mmCIF file of C-alpha atoms in Angstrom:
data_model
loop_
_atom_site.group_PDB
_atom_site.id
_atom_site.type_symbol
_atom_site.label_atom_id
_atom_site.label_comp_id
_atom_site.label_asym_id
_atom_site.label_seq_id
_atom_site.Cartn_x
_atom_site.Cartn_y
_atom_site.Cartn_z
ATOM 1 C CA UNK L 1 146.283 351.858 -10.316
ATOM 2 C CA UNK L 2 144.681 348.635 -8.914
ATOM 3 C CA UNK L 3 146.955 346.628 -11.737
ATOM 4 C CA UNK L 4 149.988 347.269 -9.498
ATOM 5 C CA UNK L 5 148.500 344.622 -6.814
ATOM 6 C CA UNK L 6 147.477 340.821 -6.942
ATOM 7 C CA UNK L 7 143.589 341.147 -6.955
ATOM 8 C CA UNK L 8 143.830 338.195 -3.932
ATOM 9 C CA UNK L 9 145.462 340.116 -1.817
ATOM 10 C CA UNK L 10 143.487 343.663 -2.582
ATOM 11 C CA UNK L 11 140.599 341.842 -1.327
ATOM 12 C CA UNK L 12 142.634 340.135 1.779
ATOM 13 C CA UNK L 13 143.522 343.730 2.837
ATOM 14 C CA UNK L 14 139.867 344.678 2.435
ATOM 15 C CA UNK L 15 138.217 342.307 3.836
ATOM 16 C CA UNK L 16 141.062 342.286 7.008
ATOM 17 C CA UNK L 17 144.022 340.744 7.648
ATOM 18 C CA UNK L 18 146.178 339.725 10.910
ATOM 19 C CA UNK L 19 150.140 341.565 10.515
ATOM 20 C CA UNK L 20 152.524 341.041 12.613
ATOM 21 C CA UNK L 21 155.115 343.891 12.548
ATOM 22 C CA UNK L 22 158.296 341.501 12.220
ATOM 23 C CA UNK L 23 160.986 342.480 14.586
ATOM 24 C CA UNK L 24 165.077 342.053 13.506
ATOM 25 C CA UNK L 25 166.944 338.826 14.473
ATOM 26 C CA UNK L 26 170.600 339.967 15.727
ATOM 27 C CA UNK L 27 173.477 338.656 17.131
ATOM 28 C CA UNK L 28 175.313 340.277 20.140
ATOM 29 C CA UNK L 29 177.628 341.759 17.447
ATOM 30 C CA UNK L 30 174.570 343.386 15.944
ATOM 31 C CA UNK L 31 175.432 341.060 13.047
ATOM 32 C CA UNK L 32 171.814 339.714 11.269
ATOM 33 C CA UNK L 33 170.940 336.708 12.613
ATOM 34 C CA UNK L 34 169.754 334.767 9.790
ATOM 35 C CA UNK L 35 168.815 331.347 10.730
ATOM 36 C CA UNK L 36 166.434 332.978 13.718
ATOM 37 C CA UNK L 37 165.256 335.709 11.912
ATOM 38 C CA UNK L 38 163.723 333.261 8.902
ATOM 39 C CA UNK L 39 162.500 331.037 12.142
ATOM 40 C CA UNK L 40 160.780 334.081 13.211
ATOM 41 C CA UNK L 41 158.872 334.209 9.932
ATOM 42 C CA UNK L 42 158.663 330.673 9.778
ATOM 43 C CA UNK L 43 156.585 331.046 13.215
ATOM 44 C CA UNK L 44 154.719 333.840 12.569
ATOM 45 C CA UNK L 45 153.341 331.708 9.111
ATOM 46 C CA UNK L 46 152.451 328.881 11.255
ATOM 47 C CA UNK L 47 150.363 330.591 13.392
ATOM 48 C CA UNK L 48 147.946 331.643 10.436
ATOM 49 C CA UNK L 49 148.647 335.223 9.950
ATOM 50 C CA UNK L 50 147.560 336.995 6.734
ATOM 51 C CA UNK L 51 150.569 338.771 5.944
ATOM 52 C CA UNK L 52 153.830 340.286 7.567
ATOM 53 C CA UNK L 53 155.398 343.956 7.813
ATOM 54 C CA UNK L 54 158.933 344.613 7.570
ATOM 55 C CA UNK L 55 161.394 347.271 8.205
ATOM 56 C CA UNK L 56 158.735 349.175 10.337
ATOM 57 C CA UNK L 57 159.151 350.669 13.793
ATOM 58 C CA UNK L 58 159.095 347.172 15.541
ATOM 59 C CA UNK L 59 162.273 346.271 12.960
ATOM 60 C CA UNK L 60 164.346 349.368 13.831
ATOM 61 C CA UNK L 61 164.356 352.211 12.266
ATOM 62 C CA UNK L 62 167.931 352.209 12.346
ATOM 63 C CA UNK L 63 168.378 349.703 9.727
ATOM 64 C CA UNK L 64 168.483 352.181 7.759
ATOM 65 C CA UNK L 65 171.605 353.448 9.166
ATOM 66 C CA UNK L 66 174.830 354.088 6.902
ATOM 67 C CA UNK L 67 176.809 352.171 9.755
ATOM 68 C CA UNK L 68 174.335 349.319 9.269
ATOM 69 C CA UNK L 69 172.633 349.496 6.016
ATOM 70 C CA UNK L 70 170.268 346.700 6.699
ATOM 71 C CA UNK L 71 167.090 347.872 4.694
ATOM 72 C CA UNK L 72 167.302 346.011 1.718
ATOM 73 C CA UNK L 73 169.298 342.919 3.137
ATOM 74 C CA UNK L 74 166.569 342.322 6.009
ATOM 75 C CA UNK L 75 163.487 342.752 3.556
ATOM 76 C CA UNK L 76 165.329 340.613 0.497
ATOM 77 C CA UNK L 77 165.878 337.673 3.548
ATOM 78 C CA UNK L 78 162.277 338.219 5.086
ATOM 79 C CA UNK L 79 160.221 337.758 1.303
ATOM 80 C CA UNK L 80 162.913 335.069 0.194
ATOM 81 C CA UNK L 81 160.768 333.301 3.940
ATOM 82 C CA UNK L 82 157.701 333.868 3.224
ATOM 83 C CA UNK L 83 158.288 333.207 -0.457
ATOM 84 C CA UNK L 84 159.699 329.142 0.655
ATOM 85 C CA UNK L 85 156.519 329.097 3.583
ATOM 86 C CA UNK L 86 153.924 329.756 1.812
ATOM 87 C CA UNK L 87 152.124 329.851 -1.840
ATOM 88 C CA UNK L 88 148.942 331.683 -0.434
ATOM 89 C CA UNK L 89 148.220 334.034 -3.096
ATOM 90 C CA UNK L 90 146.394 336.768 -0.757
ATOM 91 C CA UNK L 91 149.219 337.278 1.982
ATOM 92 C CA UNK L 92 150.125 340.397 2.341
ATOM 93 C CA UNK L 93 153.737 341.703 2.073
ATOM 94 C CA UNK L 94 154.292 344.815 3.435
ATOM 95 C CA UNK L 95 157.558 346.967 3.836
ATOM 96 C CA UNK L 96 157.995 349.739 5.900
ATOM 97 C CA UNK L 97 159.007 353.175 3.973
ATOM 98 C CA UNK L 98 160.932 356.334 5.788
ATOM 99 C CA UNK L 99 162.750 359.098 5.277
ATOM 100 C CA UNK L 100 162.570 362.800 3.248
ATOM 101 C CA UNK L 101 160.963 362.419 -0.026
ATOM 102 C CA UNK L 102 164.249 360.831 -2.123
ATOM 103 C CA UNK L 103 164.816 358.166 0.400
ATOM 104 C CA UNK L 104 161.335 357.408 0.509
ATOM 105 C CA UNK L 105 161.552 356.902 -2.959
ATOM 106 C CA UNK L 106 164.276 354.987 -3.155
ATOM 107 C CA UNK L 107 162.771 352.663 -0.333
ATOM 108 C CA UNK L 108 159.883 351.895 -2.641
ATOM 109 C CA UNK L 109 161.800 351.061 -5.247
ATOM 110 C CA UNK L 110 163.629 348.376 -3.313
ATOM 111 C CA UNK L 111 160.502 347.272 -1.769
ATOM 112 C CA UNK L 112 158.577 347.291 -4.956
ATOM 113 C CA UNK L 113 161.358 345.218 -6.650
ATOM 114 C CA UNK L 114 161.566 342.704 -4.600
ATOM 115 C CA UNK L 115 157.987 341.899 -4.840
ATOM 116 C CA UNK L 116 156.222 343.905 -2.008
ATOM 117 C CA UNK L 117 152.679 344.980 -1.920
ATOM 118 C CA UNK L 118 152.751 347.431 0.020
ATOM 119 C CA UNK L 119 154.831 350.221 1.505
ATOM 120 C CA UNK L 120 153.715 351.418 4.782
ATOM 121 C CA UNK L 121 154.734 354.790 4.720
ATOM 122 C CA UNK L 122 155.776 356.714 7.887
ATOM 123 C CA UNK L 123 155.661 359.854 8.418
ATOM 124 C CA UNK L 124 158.143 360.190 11.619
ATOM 125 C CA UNK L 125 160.905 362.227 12.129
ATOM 126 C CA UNK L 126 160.185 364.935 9.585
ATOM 127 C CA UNK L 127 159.071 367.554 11.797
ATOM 128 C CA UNK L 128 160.719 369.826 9.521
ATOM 129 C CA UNK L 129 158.438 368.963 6.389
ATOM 130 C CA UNK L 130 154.580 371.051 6.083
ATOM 131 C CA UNK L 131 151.595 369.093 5.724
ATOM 132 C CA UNK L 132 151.609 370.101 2.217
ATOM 133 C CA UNK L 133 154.618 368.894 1.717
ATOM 134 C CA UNK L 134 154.228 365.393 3.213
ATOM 135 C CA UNK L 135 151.094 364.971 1.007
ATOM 136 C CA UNK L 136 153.665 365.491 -1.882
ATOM 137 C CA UNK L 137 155.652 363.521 -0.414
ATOM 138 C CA UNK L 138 153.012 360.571 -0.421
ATOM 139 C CA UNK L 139 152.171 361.165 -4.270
ATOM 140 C CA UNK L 140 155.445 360.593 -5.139
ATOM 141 C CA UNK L 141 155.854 357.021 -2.945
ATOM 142 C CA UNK L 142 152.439 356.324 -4.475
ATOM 143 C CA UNK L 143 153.674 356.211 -8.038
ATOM 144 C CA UNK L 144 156.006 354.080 -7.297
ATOM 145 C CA UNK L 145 154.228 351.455 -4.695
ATOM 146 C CA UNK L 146 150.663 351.173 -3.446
ATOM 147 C CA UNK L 147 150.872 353.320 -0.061
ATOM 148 C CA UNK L 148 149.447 351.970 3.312
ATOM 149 C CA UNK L 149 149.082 355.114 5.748
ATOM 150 C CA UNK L 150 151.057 355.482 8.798
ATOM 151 C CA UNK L 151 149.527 357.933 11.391
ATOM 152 C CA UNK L 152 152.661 357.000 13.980
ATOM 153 C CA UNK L 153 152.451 358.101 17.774
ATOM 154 C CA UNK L 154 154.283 360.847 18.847
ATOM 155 C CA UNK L 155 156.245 358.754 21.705
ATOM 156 C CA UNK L 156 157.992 357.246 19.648
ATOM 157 C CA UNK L 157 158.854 359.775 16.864
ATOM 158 C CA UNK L 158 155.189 360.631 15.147
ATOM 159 C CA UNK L 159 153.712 363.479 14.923
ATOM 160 C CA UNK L 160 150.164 364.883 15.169
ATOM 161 C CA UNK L 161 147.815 365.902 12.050
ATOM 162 C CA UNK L 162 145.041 367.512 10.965
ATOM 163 C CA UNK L 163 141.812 366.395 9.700
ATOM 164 C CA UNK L 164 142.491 368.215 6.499
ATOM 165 C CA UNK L 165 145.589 366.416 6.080
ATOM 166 C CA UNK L 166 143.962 362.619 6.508
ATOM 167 C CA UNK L 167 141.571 364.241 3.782
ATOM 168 C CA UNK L 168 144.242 364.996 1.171
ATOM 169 C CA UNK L 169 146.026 361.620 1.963
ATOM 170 C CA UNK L 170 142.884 359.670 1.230
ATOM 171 C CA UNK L 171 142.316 361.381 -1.938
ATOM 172 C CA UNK L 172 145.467 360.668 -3.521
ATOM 173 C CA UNK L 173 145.690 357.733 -5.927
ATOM 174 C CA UNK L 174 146.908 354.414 -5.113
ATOM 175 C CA UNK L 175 146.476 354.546 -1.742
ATOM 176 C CA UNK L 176 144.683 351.606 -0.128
ATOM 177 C CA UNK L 177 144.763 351.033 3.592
ATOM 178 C CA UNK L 178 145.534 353.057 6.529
ATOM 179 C CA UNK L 179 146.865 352.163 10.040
ATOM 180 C CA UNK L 180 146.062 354.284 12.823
ATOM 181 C CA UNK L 181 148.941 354.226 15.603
ATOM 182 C CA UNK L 182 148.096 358.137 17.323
ATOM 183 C CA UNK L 183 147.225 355.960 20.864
ATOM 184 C CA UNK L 184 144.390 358.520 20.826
ATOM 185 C CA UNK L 185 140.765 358.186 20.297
ATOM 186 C CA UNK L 186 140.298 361.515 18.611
ATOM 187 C CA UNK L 187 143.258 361.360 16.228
ATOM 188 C CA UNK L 188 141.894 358.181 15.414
ATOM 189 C CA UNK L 189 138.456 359.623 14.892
ATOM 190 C CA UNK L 190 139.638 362.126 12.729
ATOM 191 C CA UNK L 191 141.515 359.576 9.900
ATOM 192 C CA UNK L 192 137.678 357.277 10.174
ATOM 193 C CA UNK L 193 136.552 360.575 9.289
ATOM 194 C CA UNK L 194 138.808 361.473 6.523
ATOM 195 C CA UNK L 195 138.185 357.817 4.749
ATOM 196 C CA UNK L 196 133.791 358.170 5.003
ATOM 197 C CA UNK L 197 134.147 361.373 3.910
ATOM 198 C CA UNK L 198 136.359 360.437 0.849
ATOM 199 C CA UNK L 199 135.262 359.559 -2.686
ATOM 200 C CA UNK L 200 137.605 356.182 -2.077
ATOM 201 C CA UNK L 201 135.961 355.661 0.973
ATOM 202 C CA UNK L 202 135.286 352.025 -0.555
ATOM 203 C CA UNK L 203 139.051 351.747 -1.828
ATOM 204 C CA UNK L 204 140.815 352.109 1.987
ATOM 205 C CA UNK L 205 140.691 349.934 4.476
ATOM 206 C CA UNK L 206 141.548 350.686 7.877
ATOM 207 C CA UNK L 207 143.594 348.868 10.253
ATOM 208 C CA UNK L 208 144.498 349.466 13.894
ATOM 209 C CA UNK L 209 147.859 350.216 15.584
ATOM 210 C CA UNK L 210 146.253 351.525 18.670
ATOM 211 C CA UNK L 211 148.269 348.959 20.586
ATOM 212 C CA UNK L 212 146.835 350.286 23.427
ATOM 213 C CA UNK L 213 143.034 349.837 22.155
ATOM 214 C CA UNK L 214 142.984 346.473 19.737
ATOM 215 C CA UNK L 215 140.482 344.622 20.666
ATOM 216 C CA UNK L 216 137.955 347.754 21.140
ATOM 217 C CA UNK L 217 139.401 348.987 17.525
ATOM 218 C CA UNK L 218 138.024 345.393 16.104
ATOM 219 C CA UNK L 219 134.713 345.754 17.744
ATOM 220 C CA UNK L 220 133.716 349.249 16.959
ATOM 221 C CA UNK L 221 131.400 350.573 14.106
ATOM 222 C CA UNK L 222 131.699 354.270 12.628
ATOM 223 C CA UNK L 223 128.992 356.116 11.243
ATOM 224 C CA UNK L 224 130.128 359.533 9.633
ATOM 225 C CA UNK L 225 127.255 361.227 7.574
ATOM 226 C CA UNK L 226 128.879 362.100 3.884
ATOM 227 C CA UNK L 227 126.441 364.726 2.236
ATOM 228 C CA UNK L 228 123.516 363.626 4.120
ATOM 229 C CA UNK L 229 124.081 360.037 3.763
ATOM 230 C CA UNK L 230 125.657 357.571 6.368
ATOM 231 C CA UNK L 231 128.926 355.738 5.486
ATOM 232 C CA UNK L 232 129.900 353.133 7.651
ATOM 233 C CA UNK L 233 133.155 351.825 8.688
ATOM 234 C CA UNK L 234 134.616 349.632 10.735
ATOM 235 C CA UNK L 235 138.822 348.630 11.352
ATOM 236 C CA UNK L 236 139.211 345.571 9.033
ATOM 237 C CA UNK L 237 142.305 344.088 10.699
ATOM 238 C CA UNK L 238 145.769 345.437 12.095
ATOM 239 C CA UNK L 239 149.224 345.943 12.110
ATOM 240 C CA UNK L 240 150.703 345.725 14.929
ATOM 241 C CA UNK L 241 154.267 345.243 17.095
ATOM 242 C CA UNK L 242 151.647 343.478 19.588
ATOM 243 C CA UNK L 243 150.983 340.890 17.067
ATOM 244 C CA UNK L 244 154.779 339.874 17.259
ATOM 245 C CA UNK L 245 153.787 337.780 20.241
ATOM 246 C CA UNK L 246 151.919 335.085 21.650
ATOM 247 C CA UNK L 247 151.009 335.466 17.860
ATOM 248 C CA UNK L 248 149.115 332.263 17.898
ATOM 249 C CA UNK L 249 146.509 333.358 20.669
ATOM 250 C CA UNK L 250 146.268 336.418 19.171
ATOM 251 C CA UNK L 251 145.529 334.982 15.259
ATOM 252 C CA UNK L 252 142.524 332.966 16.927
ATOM 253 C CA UNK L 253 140.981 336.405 19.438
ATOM 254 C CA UNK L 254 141.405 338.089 15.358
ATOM 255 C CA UNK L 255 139.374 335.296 13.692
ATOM 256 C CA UNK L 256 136.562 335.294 17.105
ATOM 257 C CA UNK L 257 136.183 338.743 16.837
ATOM 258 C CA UNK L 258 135.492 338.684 13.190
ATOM 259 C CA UNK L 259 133.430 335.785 13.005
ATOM 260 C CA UNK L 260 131.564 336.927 15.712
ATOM 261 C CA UNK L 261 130.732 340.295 14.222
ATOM 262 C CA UNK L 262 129.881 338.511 10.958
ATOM 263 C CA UNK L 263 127.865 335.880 12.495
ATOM 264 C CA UNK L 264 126.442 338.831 15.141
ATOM 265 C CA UNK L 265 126.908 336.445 17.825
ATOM 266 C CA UNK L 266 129.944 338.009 19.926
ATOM 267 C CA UNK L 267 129.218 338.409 24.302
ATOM 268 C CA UNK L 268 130.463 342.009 24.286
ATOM 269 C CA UNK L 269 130.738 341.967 28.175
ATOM 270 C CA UNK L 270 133.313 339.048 27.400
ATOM 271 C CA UNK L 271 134.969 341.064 24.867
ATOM 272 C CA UNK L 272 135.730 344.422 26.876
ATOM 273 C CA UNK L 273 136.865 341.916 29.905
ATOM 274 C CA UNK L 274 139.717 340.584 26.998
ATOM 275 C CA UNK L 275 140.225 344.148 25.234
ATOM 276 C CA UNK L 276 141.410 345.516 29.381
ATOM 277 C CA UNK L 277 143.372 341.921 29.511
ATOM 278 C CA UNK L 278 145.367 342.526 26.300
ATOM 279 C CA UNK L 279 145.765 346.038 26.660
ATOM 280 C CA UNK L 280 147.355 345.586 30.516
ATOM 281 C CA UNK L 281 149.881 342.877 28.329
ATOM 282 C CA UNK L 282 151.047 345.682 26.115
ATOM 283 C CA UNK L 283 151.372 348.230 28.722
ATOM 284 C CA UNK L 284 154.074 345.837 30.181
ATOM 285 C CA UNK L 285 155.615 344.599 26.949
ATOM 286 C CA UNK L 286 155.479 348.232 25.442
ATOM 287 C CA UNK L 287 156.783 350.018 28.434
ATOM 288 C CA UNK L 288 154.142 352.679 28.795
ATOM 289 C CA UNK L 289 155.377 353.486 32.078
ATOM 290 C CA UNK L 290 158.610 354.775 30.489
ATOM 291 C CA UNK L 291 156.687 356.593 27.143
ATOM 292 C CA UNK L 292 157.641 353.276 25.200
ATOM 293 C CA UNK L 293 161.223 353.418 25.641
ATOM 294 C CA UNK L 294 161.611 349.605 25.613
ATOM 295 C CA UNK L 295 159.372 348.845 23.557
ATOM 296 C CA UNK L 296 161.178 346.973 21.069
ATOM 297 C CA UNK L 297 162.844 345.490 24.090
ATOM 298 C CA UNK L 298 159.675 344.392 24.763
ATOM 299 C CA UNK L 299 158.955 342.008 22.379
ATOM 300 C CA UNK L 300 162.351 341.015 21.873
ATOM 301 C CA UNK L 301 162.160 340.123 26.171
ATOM 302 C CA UNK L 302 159.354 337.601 25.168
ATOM 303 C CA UNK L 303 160.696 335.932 21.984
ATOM 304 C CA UNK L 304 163.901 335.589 23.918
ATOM 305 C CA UNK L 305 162.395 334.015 26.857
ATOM 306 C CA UNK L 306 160.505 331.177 24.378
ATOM 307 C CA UNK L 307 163.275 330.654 22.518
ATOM 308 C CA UNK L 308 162.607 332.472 19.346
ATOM 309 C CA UNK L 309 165.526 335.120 19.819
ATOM 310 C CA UNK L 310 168.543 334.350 20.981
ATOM 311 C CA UNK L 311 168.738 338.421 22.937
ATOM 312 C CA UNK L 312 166.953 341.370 22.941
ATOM 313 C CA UNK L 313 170.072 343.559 21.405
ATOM 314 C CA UNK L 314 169.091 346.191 19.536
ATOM 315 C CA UNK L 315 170.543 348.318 16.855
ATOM 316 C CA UNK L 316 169.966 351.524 19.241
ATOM 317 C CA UNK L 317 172.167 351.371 22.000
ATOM 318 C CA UNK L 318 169.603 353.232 24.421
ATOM 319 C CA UNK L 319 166.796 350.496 23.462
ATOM 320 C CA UNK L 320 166.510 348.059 26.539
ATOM 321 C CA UNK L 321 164.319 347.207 29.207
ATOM 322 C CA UNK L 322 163.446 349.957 31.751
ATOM 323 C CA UNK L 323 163.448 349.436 35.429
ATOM 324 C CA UNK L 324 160.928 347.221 36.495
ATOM 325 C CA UNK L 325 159.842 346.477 33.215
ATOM 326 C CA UNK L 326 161.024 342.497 33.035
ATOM 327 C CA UNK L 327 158.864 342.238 36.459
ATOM 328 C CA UNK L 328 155.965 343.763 34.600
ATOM 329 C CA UNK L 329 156.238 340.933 32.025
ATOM 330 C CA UNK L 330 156.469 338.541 34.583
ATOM 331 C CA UNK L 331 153.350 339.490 36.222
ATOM 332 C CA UNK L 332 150.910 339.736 32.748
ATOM 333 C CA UNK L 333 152.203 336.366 31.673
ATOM 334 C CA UNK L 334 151.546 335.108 35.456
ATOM 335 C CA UNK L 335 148.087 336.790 35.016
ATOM 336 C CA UNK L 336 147.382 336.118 31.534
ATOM 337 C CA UNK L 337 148.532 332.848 30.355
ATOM 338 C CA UNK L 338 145.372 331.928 28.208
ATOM 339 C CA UNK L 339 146.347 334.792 25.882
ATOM 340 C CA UNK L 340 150.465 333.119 25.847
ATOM 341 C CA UNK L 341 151.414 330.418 23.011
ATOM 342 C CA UNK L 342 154.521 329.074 24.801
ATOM 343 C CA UNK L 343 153.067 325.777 24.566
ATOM 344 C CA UNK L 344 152.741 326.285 21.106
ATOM 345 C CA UNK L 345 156.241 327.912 20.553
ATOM 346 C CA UNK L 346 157.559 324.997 21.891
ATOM 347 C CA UNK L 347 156.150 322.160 19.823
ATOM 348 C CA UNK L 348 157.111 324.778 16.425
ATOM 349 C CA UNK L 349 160.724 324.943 17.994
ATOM 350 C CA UNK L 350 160.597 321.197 18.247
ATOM 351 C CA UNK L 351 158.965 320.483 14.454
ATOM 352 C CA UNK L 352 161.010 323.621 12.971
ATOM 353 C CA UNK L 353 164.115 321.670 14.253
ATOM 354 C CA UNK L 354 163.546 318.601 12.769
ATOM 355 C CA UNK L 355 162.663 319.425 9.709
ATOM 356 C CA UNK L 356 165.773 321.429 9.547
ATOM 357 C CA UNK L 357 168.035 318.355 10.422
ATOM 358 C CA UNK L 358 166.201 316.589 7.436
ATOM 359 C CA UNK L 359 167.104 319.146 4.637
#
């Protein structure tokens, strides 16, 4: 079913691309702020990313919400973006897909309507549903959109899986990437396993969500044996809430990794000293000290402080910063600032603006 995406950006998604998982522009009303949520695409296109994710965790899943109803709206505003920033052919458009098997559905349809390539397609929240079940589930979203694979931490609503499952899901048609999120080496092991061992082993990529593990995910080679022969695999590119900050550092550690695997020229001590670096930023910006209650906090905390978001409101009433947690973001931007882009937020703000008082 390979006719149902742009051959440019099948091989983007192959070959690895840098996704930001686009967080939700809002007033204090909880109103969508428009003009800052299209300047948050606007910024996360200037930095050189390879494609964007919408209506995913980092979006709220609460757009979805009778009270709200946001899901089409937010992902009809985010394409119309990307759509007037750039005419690369291979970026990838990806929209986040919930719910029991008729929403899901429906989601897809929206998403596949407007012109997305992908629906990433969770699998939180339906602790009622069987494995067999959810892998129905799937092959009915996948007839309707090309599927990218969710395997979503329980923290925040996931749930955990079996190898046998991963299996199924990468045998069913029209299914092309997968992004591990578990926060767990062996859950993550077990869907590197599920790919090799597939007959589409070629046909899905893999991409990381470990938020906790990126940089290590981008460095690390698999060998599974598949009927007595070795399959290798490694984690193309990601998707990830992380990558909703100090995007612009993080676009060029994407490109050094990659370039430095290709080229087989990468200092590895270097690289483990930057994987603890970035994942003791997350920690702070994800709230791992509170199981990832302010998360989404988090990032909105950051883009608020540079000037991208105007607050950190959030759809949920309970999602905010923890305790302590604004002081832990204090103290990795004090300690990190090489991996920070305000500089670089500052001078988009500043060209962004004028080129806005000139339309």
């Amino acid at each position: 079913m390979t006719e149902m995406i742009k051959t440019e950006v099948l091989h983007k998604l192959w070959e690895g691309g840098f996704i930001p998982a686009h967080p939700l522009a809002l007033h204090e009303d909880l109103t969508i702020d428009e003009e800052s949520h299209r300047r948050l695409t606007r910024y996360y296109i200037s930095c050189g990313v390879d494609g964007i994710a919408i209506g995913v965790h980092t979006t709220q899943f609460e757009i979805r919400d009778p009270a709200y109803n946001y899901y089409e709206k937010v992902l009809e505003i985010t394409l119309d973006e990307i759509n007037r920033s750039t005419t690369n052919p291979s970026f990838i458009k990806v929209a986040g897909i919930c719910g029991a098997t008729s929403q899901a559905i429906k989601e897809a349809r929206i998403a596949k309507k407007l012109g997305y390539d992908f629906g990433l397609l969770s699998m939180g929240g339906l602790h009622s549903f069987s494995e067999k079940e959810l892998i129905e589930r799937t092959q009915a979203v996948a007839k309707e959109i090309p599927v990218f694979g969710f395997y979503l931490q329980p923290s925040v609503g996931g749930r955990i899986f079996s190898y046998d499952f991963w299996e199924q899901f990468c045998n069913t048609e029209n299914v092309y990437a997968i992004k591990t999120a578990p926060f767990n080496r062996y859950f993550t092991l077990d869907v590197v396993r599920a790919i090799c061992n597939s007959g589409r082993n070629n046909e899905i990529a893999l991409y990381t969500g470990n938020d906790d593990n990126i940089v290590v995910d981008l460095l690390t080679p698999y060998t599974i044996i598949n009927s007595n022969h070795p399959v290798q695999k490694r984690f193309a590119g990601g998707l990830l809430g992380h990558y909703a900050i100090w995007t612009k550092r993080s676009v060029e550690l994407f490109h050094k990794i990659k370039e430095g695997l290709k080229n087989s020229n990468l200092d590895y001590e270097e690289m483990l000293s930057t994987a603890v670096e970035i994942t003791d930023m997350n920690a702070a910006i994800f709230d791992a000290a509170n199981q990832f209650q302010g998360s989404i906090s988090g990032i909105h905390e950051v883009l608020r402080r540079q000037g991208l978001l105007k607050g950190i409101w959030c759809l949920n009433p309970k999602e905010k910063l923890s305790e302590g947690q604004a002081g832990e973001i204090d103290r990795v931007i004090s300690q990190y600032q090489k991996w920070t882009d305000d500089d670089y937020v500052k001078e988009f703000i500043k060209k962004d603006d004028n080129h806005s008082l000139k339309k």
